[in-house]
Amino acid sequence: MFAFLVRRLLSLIPVLALVLVIVFSLVRLIPGDPAVTLLGPGATDTQIAALRAQLNLDEPALLQLWHYVAGLAQGDMGVSLKSGQPVLDEVLLRLPATLEISIAAVLVAILVGTPIGVLSATRANSGFDHGVRILSLTGVSMPAFLLALLLQLVFATWLGWLPVSGRMSSYLFVDNVTGFALIDAWLSGEPGAVSSVLLHMILPVTVLAAFLAATLGRFVRATMLETLGEDYVRTARAKGLSRREVIYGHALRTSLLPAITVVGLKFAEMLGGAILTETIFSWPGIGRFMFEAIRNRDYPVIQGATLVFALLFMLTSLLVDVLYAVLDPRVRRKMK
Amino acid sequence: MKLTRRLFGVVSGAALAMGTVPFAAQVAQAQESSTLVIAVPSDPAGLEPGINKAEPIGSEIILNVFDTLVAWQAPDFAELEGRLATEWSVSEDGMTFDFTLRDGVVFHDGTPFNAEAVKFSIERTVEMNPYVEASLGLIESIETPSETEVVFTLSRPYPAFLSILAQPQSAIVSPTAVGELGDDFATNPVGTGPFKFRAYQADTRVVLDANADYYRGAPKLERLIYTIIPEASTRRLELENGGVDIIQQAGQLSAVPSEEMAAFAENDDIQILESPSQIIRQLEFNNSLTDGPFTDVRVRRAIAMAIDYDGLLSGVFDGTAERVYGPLTSNSWAFDPEVMDLAPSYDPEAAKALLAEAGVDPSDLTVKLYSFQGSLWGAVATFVQANLADIGVNVEIAQTEFPSYRALHVAGEWEMALDGRQPWYNDPDAHVTIGYLSALKNSAMTFRMPENAELDAKILEAQGEADMEKRKTLYGEIQKEIVEQVPGAYLFSPKLIVFARSNVEGLVVNSAPPLNEYWSVSKN
């Protein structure tokens, strides 16, 4: 296991280097340089040239790459061209917001998707199953922005139960301590802060969870059906175990194993931020930040954020593999 | 089975329990009536006057946290009033500006405002900000004869200097705070303005608190919040729900707000505030071309006469834009009304006759019309295309992404292009010099005017003329000369539109540039 982990962690380095070179070249292939974009249509060439010099964009690309890698080696990811703040600080500032809804969405998806999948499988082809299949197909195929808009209209505008957007009421003032609104609200002790944050989380979490819950439900249904047809399940039944014991004691555990991979990879994907969901709900996460950076041609931010995403993605998938090994003795044996 | 049923119960029960708590109750205790929430589409590019590059959101916040020496007077914005300066005089040669400063003003950090602070702030901006090289860069020396007097000497006459001193780049910063905070000053700005900086949460909001000791009197609001909402539909829902008090359209000039206008016009909870702007949108000819049909002024005039200006305003803009007749908008102090008669007006028959007179067969004329991207520009380009088709001219539209479009435009690889200018300071110089001085034709997106010794000399003379009456006369002559050359077709000037909840009072929409002050605003 230890050797496996070391091998996997070492293999991250060449992958990250490759990601860096690709992103570094790609951002410079997008037409238009940051100085032009930042200054807008009214700027003169003199103003643009002065800004380019200030941002060191007048250096040859290879030299810029060399400086960037030299900086990285010292843990310096450069500064944002737009804000002038260190890229790592900017990324870490927004990561908690994305983590907050991603974790909540994964939990909701597991709590909703798994039981639905199990019920669907155990009642395959019943009315319930058909209904769930239609709903989950809708969940998988409905674009996030459409669902988001619908939810805003119904729950915020028509019913007035939930806020339209943001992380908490504008009238509340909570200091940013951890970056997690829920924790900060609780720490602040301001009356109504925690419930305000919870209310603001419901819609974006629902949108993020809808897709995952639907995917998970369909996946669990399929694996469960497969497992229920296995010989050992028939044996268990033949031994006279109750239907409940067979389903929850034997079949469910086996069917849930592959679901871990699905949930883990989807979670890793979510850490890269959901641009549309974050934009529509004015959620200050990492996806929106990256989108703005690309629009502004903020090279250091695009490079730095991509490296962080790549690292997070690879670490999460490594974690999934480890978890798999912990839960499945067959896999554990193979790793040795 | 029971387990899952229980799970369902818990989940749906929790959702219901939370859903039934009225959202409004959550915020009942907050000081809603003394807090104003303004929705803006993106983060300020910075709150630091020293590096401000005229980005609208950061600029407006700076003008509410800091003060300038002078400011344009509402509601016409045609005359300057004193702020941190009480009076000033300009030497006859237009090169020395002598200011008497207000006594007893203190910065938010408690340190006193004085002549040294003015000298420190302006010199700091000149050093930090290449954007003001051509304006504040003309300063040769700043003298501080006393605590309340400061004298600027320029290297050449530059009457727009006063207007530049009203801009966020010239805001007066606390030298003590800059010294103590260093680089952190950019995220903790300290000025003398009506609001004190409280907090900036990236991608979320900027919070300002009232400065009770403000020298013009404490603001009526206790707190001002700029909340960042990137999506237009979300901003609209928030305003309708009362989650925000104001939506600003400034900096959002790529879409026509007419759909929102129509929805809000019928909503009693929302008021629409409008103000004319100094922004101009035009169809430009590449005036530096040496061959082709557009070198003939008759062809250019024919094109300009083929465009149905009023139809564009009502059909595409639904009343959210105004007519422009020449290089300056009609709300500029230097606007000469005579250009209204000189400007080509819509007359397709006369346009056809002019083309015939110039010996141009419109069916031979196929021309590419370059444009910015976005639905607003697309609608304008299509409208122009249909107008020109009416006189037989075939137009192909090429909408191009901004950085590439700028490169192509500055290189002069085009015949006809849609363009525009939003002046970042209130002076005719901001439109005329950069747009029409032939020496600058390759330096930015301009009309690419050919060399014309007389007009060029006049533009430079007007830029440096210290006598305001003479200056106005000069700009009048320049406007008429330019309009007669038909360097383009002046299409429209978008109005500045602010949507506000109906209980917001006292907001004056500032036009030049569109940066609003909230000192006088209150909520009922």
mmCIF file of N, CA, C and O in Angstrom, chain B residues 369-434:
data_model
loop_
_atom_site.group_PDB
_atom_site.id
_atom_site.type_symbol
_atom_site.label_atom_id
_atom_site.label_comp_id
_atom_site.label_asym_id
_atom_site.label_seq_id
_atom_site.Cartn_x
_atom_site.Cartn_y
_atom_site.Cartn_z
ATOM 1 N N LEU B 369 -18.546 45.523 -43.060
ATOM 2 C CA LEU B 369 -18.732 46.394 -41.897
ATOM 3 C C LEU B 369 -18.228 45.644 -40.668
ATOM 4 O O LEU B 369 -18.827 44.663 -40.241
ATOM 5 N N TYR B 370 -17.096 46.104 -40.139
ATOM 6 C CA TYR B 370 -16.547 45.441 -38.948
ATOM 7 C C TYR B 370 -17.234 45.951 -37.692
ATOM 8 O O TYR B 370 -17.661 47.112 -37.641
ATOM 9 N N SER B 371 -17.311 45.092 -36.685
ATOM 10 C CA SER B 371 -17.996 45.495 -35.460
ATOM 11 C C SER B 371 -17.474 44.713 -34.265
ATOM 12 O O SER B 371 -16.892 43.637 -34.413
ATOM 13 N N PHE B 372 -17.733 45.244 -33.085
ATOM 14 C CA PHE B 372 -17.508 44.503 -31.848
ATOM 15 C C PHE B 372 -18.504 43.354 -31.793
ATOM 16 O O PHE B 372 -19.497 43.341 -32.520
ATOM 17 N N GLN B 373 -18.259 42.414 -30.853
ATOM 18 C CA GLN B 373 -19.222 41.347 -30.635
ATOM 19 C C GLN B 373 -20.334 41.841 -29.706
ATOM 20 O O GLN B 373 -20.258 42.932 -29.167
ATOM 21 N N GLY B 374 -21.353 41.025 -29.535
ATOM 22 C CA GLY B 374 -22.413 41.368 -28.592
ATOM 23 C C GLY B 374 -23.714 41.695 -29.312
ATOM 24 O O GLY B 374 -23.718 42.129 -30.464
ATOM 25 N N SER B 375 -24.816 41.479 -28.585
ATOM 26 C CA SER B 375 -26.129 41.608 -29.215
ATOM 27 C C SER B 375 -26.423 43.057 -29.614
ATOM 28 O O SER B 375 -27.042 43.314 -30.638
ATOM 29 N N LEU B 376 -25.966 44.026 -28.810
ATOM 30 C CA LEU B 376 -26.226 45.429 -29.140
ATOM 31 C C LEU B 376 -25.576 45.786 -30.472
ATOM 32 O O LEU B 376 -26.221 46.313 -31.377
ATOM 33 N N TRP B 377 -24.294 45.453 -30.589
ATOM 34 C CA TRP B 377 -23.581 45.790 -31.826
ATOM 35 C C TRP B 377 -24.156 45.021 -33.009
ATOM 36 O O TRP B 377 -24.249 45.544 -34.119
ATOM 37 N N GLY B 378 -24.549 43.763 -32.774
ATOM 38 C CA GLY B 378 -25.146 42.964 -33.835
ATOM 39 C C GLY B 378 -26.408 43.628 -34.357
ATOM 40 O O GLY B 378 -26.630 43.729 -35.573
ATOM 41 N N ALA B 379 -27.247 44.119 -33.436
ATOM 42 C CA ALA B 379 -28.503 44.756 -33.839
ATOM 43 C C ALA B 379 -28.231 46.036 -34.628
ATOM 44 O O ALA B 379 -28.898 46.313 -35.634
ATOM 45 N N VAL B 380 -27.244 46.818 -34.180
ATOM 46 C CA VAL B 380 -26.922 48.060 -34.876
ATOM 47 C C VAL B 380 -26.387 47.751 -36.284
ATOM 48 O O VAL B 380 -26.800 48.355 -37.281
ATOM 49 N N ALA B 381 -25.486 46.765 -36.375
ATOM 50 C CA ALA B 381 -24.899 46.411 -37.669
ATOM 51 C C ALA B 381 -25.970 45.942 -38.642
ATOM 52 O O ALA B 381 -25.982 46.331 -39.816
ATOM 53 N N THR B 382 -26.899 45.132 -38.152
ATOM 54 C CA THR B 382 -27.957 44.626 -39.019
ATOM 55 C C THR B 382 -28.857 45.762 -39.492
ATOM 56 O O THR B 382 -29.296 45.793 -40.644
ATOM 57 N N PHE B 383 -29.123 46.704 -38.597
ATOM 58 C CA PHE B 383 -29.960 47.854 -38.959
ATOM 59 C C PHE B 383 -29.289 48.666 -40.069
ATOM 60 O O PHE B 383 -29.910 49.009 -41.067
ATOM 61 N N VAL B 384 -27.986 48.941 -39.895
ATOM 62 C CA VAL B 384 -27.239 49.702 -40.903
ATOM 63 C C VAL B 384 -27.203 48.929 -42.229
ATOM 64 O O VAL B 384 -27.384 49.498 -43.314
ATOM 65 N N GLN B 385 -27.022 47.624 -42.117
ATOM 66 C CA GLN B 385 -26.976 46.783 -43.307
ATOM 67 C C GLN B 385 -28.271 46.911 -44.112
ATOM 68 O O GLN B 385 -28.253 47.090 -45.335
ATOM 69 N N ALA B 386 -29.414 46.883 -43.414
ATOM 70 C CA ALA B 386 -30.709 46.993 -44.098
ATOM 71 C C ALA B 386 -30.866 48.376 -44.718
ATOM 72 O O ALA B 386 -31.362 48.516 -45.847
ATOM 73 N N ASN B 387 -30.443 49.429 -43.998
ATOM 74 C CA ASN B 387 -30.519 50.796 -44.525
ATOM 75 C C ASN B 387 -29.715 50.939 -45.807
ATOM 76 O O ASN B 387 -30.165 51.533 -46.790
ATOM 77 N N LEU B 388 -28.506 50.393 -45.791
ATOM 78 C CA LEU B 388 -27.642 50.538 -46.966
ATOM 79 C C LEU B 388 -28.156 49.686 -48.123
ATOM 80 O O LEU B 388 -28.000 50.048 -49.293
ATOM 81 N N ALA B 389 -28.812 48.563 -47.797
ATOM 82 C CA ALA B 389 -29.407 47.744 -48.858
ATOM 83 C C ALA B 389 -30.482 48.548 -49.592
ATOM 84 O O ALA B 389 -30.665 48.394 -50.801
ATOM 85 N N ASP B 390 -31.157 49.444 -48.877
ATOM 86 C CA ASP B 390 -32.204 50.262 -49.491
ATOM 87 C C ASP B 390 -31.661 51.187 -50.574
ATOM 88 O O ASP B 390 -32.397 51.584 -51.478
ATOM 89 N N ILE B 391 -30.385 51.579 -50.453
ATOM 90 C CA ILE B 391 -29.835 52.400 -51.538
ATOM 91 C C ILE B 391 -28.958 51.534 -52.461
ATOM 92 O O ILE B 391 -28.205 52.054 -53.282
ATOM 93 N N GLY B 392 -29.078 50.227 -52.305
ATOM 94 C CA GLY B 392 -28.421 49.317 -53.242
ATOM 95 C C GLY B 392 -27.019 48.899 -52.851
ATOM 96 O O GLY B 392 -26.344 48.188 -53.593
ATOM 97 N N VAL B 393 -26.556 49.320 -51.654
ATOM 98 C CA VAL B 393 -25.199 48.952 -51.240
ATOM 99 C C VAL B 393 -25.248 47.656 -50.432
ATOM 100 O O VAL B 393 -26.041 47.521 -49.502
ATOM 101 N N ASN B 394 -24.375 46.725 -50.826
ATOM 102 C CA ASN B 394 -24.366 45.424 -50.172
ATOM 103 C C ASN B 394 -23.341 45.423 -49.031
ATOM 104 O O ASN B 394 -22.166 45.693 -49.237
ATOM 105 N N VAL B 395 -23.825 45.129 -47.813
ATOM 106 C CA VAL B 395 -22.928 45.155 -46.651
ATOM 107 C C VAL B 395 -22.778 43.752 -46.064
ATOM 108 O O VAL B 395 -23.759 43.047 -45.872
ATOM 109 N N GLU B 396 -21.539 43.346 -45.821
ATOM 110 C CA GLU B 396 -21.287 42.097 -45.094
ATOM 111 C C GLU B 396 -20.849 42.474 -43.684
ATOM 112 O O GLU B 396 -19.958 43.309 -43.513
ATOM 113 N N ILE B 397 -21.473 41.847 -42.682
ATOM 114 C CA ILE B 397 -21.135 42.183 -41.295
ATOM 115 C C ILE B 397 -20.063 41.230 -40.773
ATOM 116 O O ILE B 397 -20.159 40.020 -40.954
ATOM 117 N N ALA B 398 -19.034 41.778 -40.150
ATOM 118 C CA ALA B 398 -17.999 40.942 -39.531
ATOM 119 C C ALA B 398 -17.848 41.357 -38.077
ATOM 120 O O ALA B 398 -17.177 42.336 -37.770
ATOM 121 N N GLN B 399 -18.503 40.615 -37.173
ATOM 122 C CA GLN B 399 -18.354 40.905 -35.735
ATOM 123 C C GLN B 399 -17.123 40.162 -35.229
ATOM 124 O O GLN B 399 -16.979 38.963 -35.452
ATOM 125 N N THR B 400 -16.232 40.881 -34.565
ATOM 126 C CA THR B 400 -14.930 40.326 -34.223
ATOM 127 C C THR B 400 -14.660 40.485 -32.736
ATOM 128 O O THR B 400 -14.968 41.519 -32.156
ATOM 129 N N GLU B 401 -14.063 39.477 -32.123
ATOM 130 C CA GLU B 401 -13.753 39.531 -30.685
ATOM 131 C C GLU B 401 -12.816 40.692 -30.396
ATOM 132 O O GLU B 401 -11.894 40.967 -31.159
ATOM 133 N N PHE B 402 -13.032 41.351 -29.244
ATOM 134 C CA PHE B 402 -12.383 42.639 -28.999
ATOM 135 C C PHE B 402 -10.875 42.716 -29.259
ATOM 136 O O PHE B 402 -10.449 43.539 -30.065
ATOM 137 N N PRO B 403 -10.037 41.892 -28.634
ATOM 138 C CA PRO B 403 -8.593 42.109 -28.848
ATOM 139 C C PRO B 403 -8.206 42.009 -30.330
ATOM 140 O O PRO B 403 -7.411 42.815 -30.822
ATOM 141 N N SER B 404 -8.798 41.055 -31.049
ATOM 142 C CA SER B 404 -8.488 40.918 -32.473
ATOM 143 C C SER B 404 -9.023 42.115 -33.240
ATOM 144 O O SER B 404 -8.394 42.620 -34.172
ATOM 145 N N TYR B 405 -10.214 42.577 -32.838
ATOM 146 C CA TYR B 405 -10.821 43.716 -33.521
ATOM 147 C C TYR B 405 -9.959 44.963 -33.357
ATOM 148 O O TYR B 405 -9.731 45.711 -34.307
ATOM 149 N N ARG B 406 -9.452 45.141 -32.164
ATOM 150 C CA ARG B 406 -8.604 46.309 -31.942
ATOM 151 C C ARG B 406 -7.363 46.249 -32.832
ATOM 152 O O ARG B 406 -6.988 47.231 -33.467
ATOM 153 N N ALA B 407 -6.734 45.075 -32.893
ATOM 154 C CA ALA B 407 -5.513 44.919 -33.696
ATOM 155 C C ALA B 407 -5.791 45.259 -35.159
ATOM 156 O O ALA B 407 -5.052 46.007 -35.802
ATOM 157 N N LEU B 408 -6.898 44.725 -35.681
ATOM 158 C CA LEU B 408 -7.269 44.939 -37.068
ATOM 159 C C LEU B 408 -7.581 46.417 -37.334
ATOM 160 O O LEU B 408 -7.180 46.995 -38.338
ATOM 161 N N HIS B 409 -8.273 47.031 -36.370
ATOM 162 C CA HIS B 409 -8.692 48.411 -36.527
ATOM 163 C C HIS B 409 -7.479 49.341 -36.517
ATOM 164 O O HIS B 409 -7.331 50.198 -37.385
ATOM 165 N N VAL B 410 -6.594 49.137 -35.543
ATOM 166 C CA VAL B 410 -5.426 50.006 -35.421
ATOM 167 C C VAL B 410 -4.505 49.833 -36.627
ATOM 168 O O VAL B 410 -3.845 50.784 -37.064
ATOM 169 N N ALA B 411 -4.485 48.618 -37.219
ATOM 170 C CA ALA B 411 -3.650 48.387 -38.396
ATOM 171 C C ALA B 411 -4.274 49.000 -39.647
ATOM 172 O O ALA B 411 -3.645 49.051 -40.703
ATOM 173 N N GLY B 412 -5.527 49.451 -39.557
ATOM 174 C CA GLY B 412 -6.173 50.105 -40.688
ATOM 175 C C GLY B 412 -6.609 49.166 -41.801
ATOM 176 O O GLY B 412 -6.764 49.565 -42.951
ATOM 177 N N GLU B 413 -6.833 47.892 -41.444
ATOM 178 C CA GLU B 413 -7.202 46.907 -42.476
ATOM 179 C C GLU B 413 -8.715 46.825 -42.649
ATOM 180 O O GLU B 413 -9.312 45.764 -42.483
ATOM 181 N N TRP B 414 -9.344 47.961 -42.946
ATOM 182 C CA TRP B 414 -10.805 47.977 -43.048
ATOM 183 C C TRP B 414 -11.250 49.234 -43.791
ATOM 184 O O TRP B 414 -10.483 50.189 -43.930
ATOM 185 N N GLU B 415 -12.503 49.225 -44.264
ATOM 186 C CA GLU B 415 -13.069 50.410 -44.907
ATOM 187 C C GLU B 415 -14.137 51.061 -44.035
ATOM 188 O O GLU B 415 -14.234 52.274 -43.930
ATOM 189 N N MET B 416 -14.977 50.209 -43.401
ATOM 190 C CA MET B 416 -16.087 50.723 -42.610
ATOM 191 C C MET B 416 -16.143 49.929 -41.298
ATOM 192 O O MET B 416 -16.046 48.703 -41.326
ATOM 193 N N ALA B 417 -16.292 50.618 -40.183
ATOM 194 C CA ALA B 417 -16.273 49.903 -38.903
ATOM 195 C C ALA B 417 -17.176 50.594 -37.893
ATOM 196 O O ALA B 417 -17.328 51.815 -37.913
ATOM 197 N N LEU B 418 -17.777 49.815 -37.011
ATOM 198 C CA LEU B 418 -18.537 50.389 -35.906
ATOM 199 C C LEU B 418 -17.581 50.575 -34.725
ATOM 200 O O LEU B 418 -16.753 49.719 -34.441
ATOM 201 N N ASP B 419 -17.700 51.698 -34.080
ATOM 202 C CA ASP B 419 -16.766 52.005 -32.988
ATOM 203 C C ASP B 419 -17.466 52.966 -32.037
ATOM 204 O O ASP B 419 -18.615 53.367 -32.261
ATOM 205 N N GLY B 420 -16.773 53.343 -31.003
ATOM 206 C CA GLY B 420 -17.381 54.270 -30.056
ATOM 207 C C GLY B 420 -16.358 54.755 -29.076
ATOM 208 O O GLY B 420 -15.248 54.237 -29.003
ATOM 209 N N ARG B 421 -16.723 55.761 -28.322
ATOM 210 C CA ARG B 421 -15.804 56.274 -27.315
ATOM 211 C C ARG B 421 -16.583 56.721 -26.096
ATOM 212 O O ARG B 421 -17.607 57.390 -26.192
ATOM 213 N N GLN B 422 -16.085 56.289 -24.937
ATOM 214 C CA GLN B 422 -16.654 56.718 -23.670
ATOM 215 C C GLN B 422 -15.584 57.559 -22.997
ATOM 216 O O GLN B 422 -14.600 57.023 -22.514
ATOM 217 N N PRO B 423 -15.729 58.897 -23.016
ATOM 218 C CA PRO B 423 -14.652 59.732 -22.472
ATOM 219 C C PRO B 423 -14.488 59.480 -20.977
ATOM 220 O O PRO B 423 -15.470 59.355 -20.262
ATOM 221 N N TRP B 424 -13.239 59.380 -20.519
ATOM 222 C CA TRP B 424 -13.036 59.074 -19.082
ATOM 223 C C TRP B 424 -12.871 60.339 -18.258
ATOM 224 O O TRP B 424 -12.747 60.291 -17.053
ATOM 225 N N TYR B 425 -12.875 61.523 -18.923
ATOM 226 C CA TYR B 425 -12.939 62.772 -18.170
ATOM 227 C C TYR B 425 -13.798 63.745 -18.947
ATOM 228 O O TYR B 425 -13.965 63.611 -20.164
ATOM 229 N N ASN B 426 -14.380 64.720 -18.249
ATOM 230 C CA ASN B 426 -15.370 65.603 -18.840
ATOM 231 C C ASN B 426 -14.684 66.769 -19.547
ATOM 232 O O ASN B 426 -14.503 67.827 -18.975
ATOM 233 N N ASP B 427 -14.311 66.547 -20.810
ATOM 234 C CA ASP B 427 -13.698 67.611 -21.578
ATOM 235 C C ASP B 427 -13.782 67.226 -23.052
ATOM 236 O O ASP B 427 -13.609 66.050 -23.387
ATOM 237 N N PRO B 428 -14.045 68.223 -23.942
ATOM 238 C CA PRO B 428 -14.133 67.890 -25.372
ATOM 239 C C PRO B 428 -12.855 67.248 -25.900
ATOM 240 O O PRO B 428 -12.899 66.445 -26.838
ATOM 241 N N ASP B 429 -11.747 67.572 -25.264
ATOM 242 C CA ASP B 429 -10.459 66.984 -25.624
ATOM 243 C C ASP B 429 -10.519 65.448 -25.635
ATOM 244 O O ASP B 429 -9.897 64.795 -26.461
ATOM 245 N N ALA B 430 -11.308 64.866 -24.715
ATOM 246 C CA ALA B 430 -11.371 63.411 -24.590
ATOM 247 C C ALA B 430 -11.967 62.756 -25.831
ATOM 248 O O ALA B 430 -11.720 61.582 -26.104
ATOM 249 N N HIS B 431 -12.802 63.483 -26.583
ATOM 250 C CA HIS B 431 -13.325 62.945 -27.840
ATOM 251 C C HIS B 431 -12.483 63.394 -29.027
ATOM 252 O O HIS B 431 -12.164 62.612 -29.913
ATOM 253 N N VAL B 432 -12.155 64.691 -29.053
ATOM 254 C CA VAL B 432 -11.650 65.289 -30.293
ATOM 255 C C VAL B 432 -10.194 64.921 -30.573
ATOM 256 O O VAL B 432 -9.877 64.439 -31.652
ATOM 257 N N THR B 433 -9.317 65.099 -29.583
ATOM 258 C CA THR B 433 -7.897 64.894 -29.856
ATOM 259 C C THR B 433 -7.614 63.458 -30.270
ATOM 260 O O THR B 433 -7.040 63.199 -31.321
ATOM 261 N N ILE B 434 -8.051 62.531 -29.453
ATOM 262 C CA ILE B 434 -7.741 61.133 -29.733
ATOM 263 C C ILE B 434 -8.456 60.641 -30.995
ATOM 264 O O ILE B 434 -7.924 59.855 -31.763
#
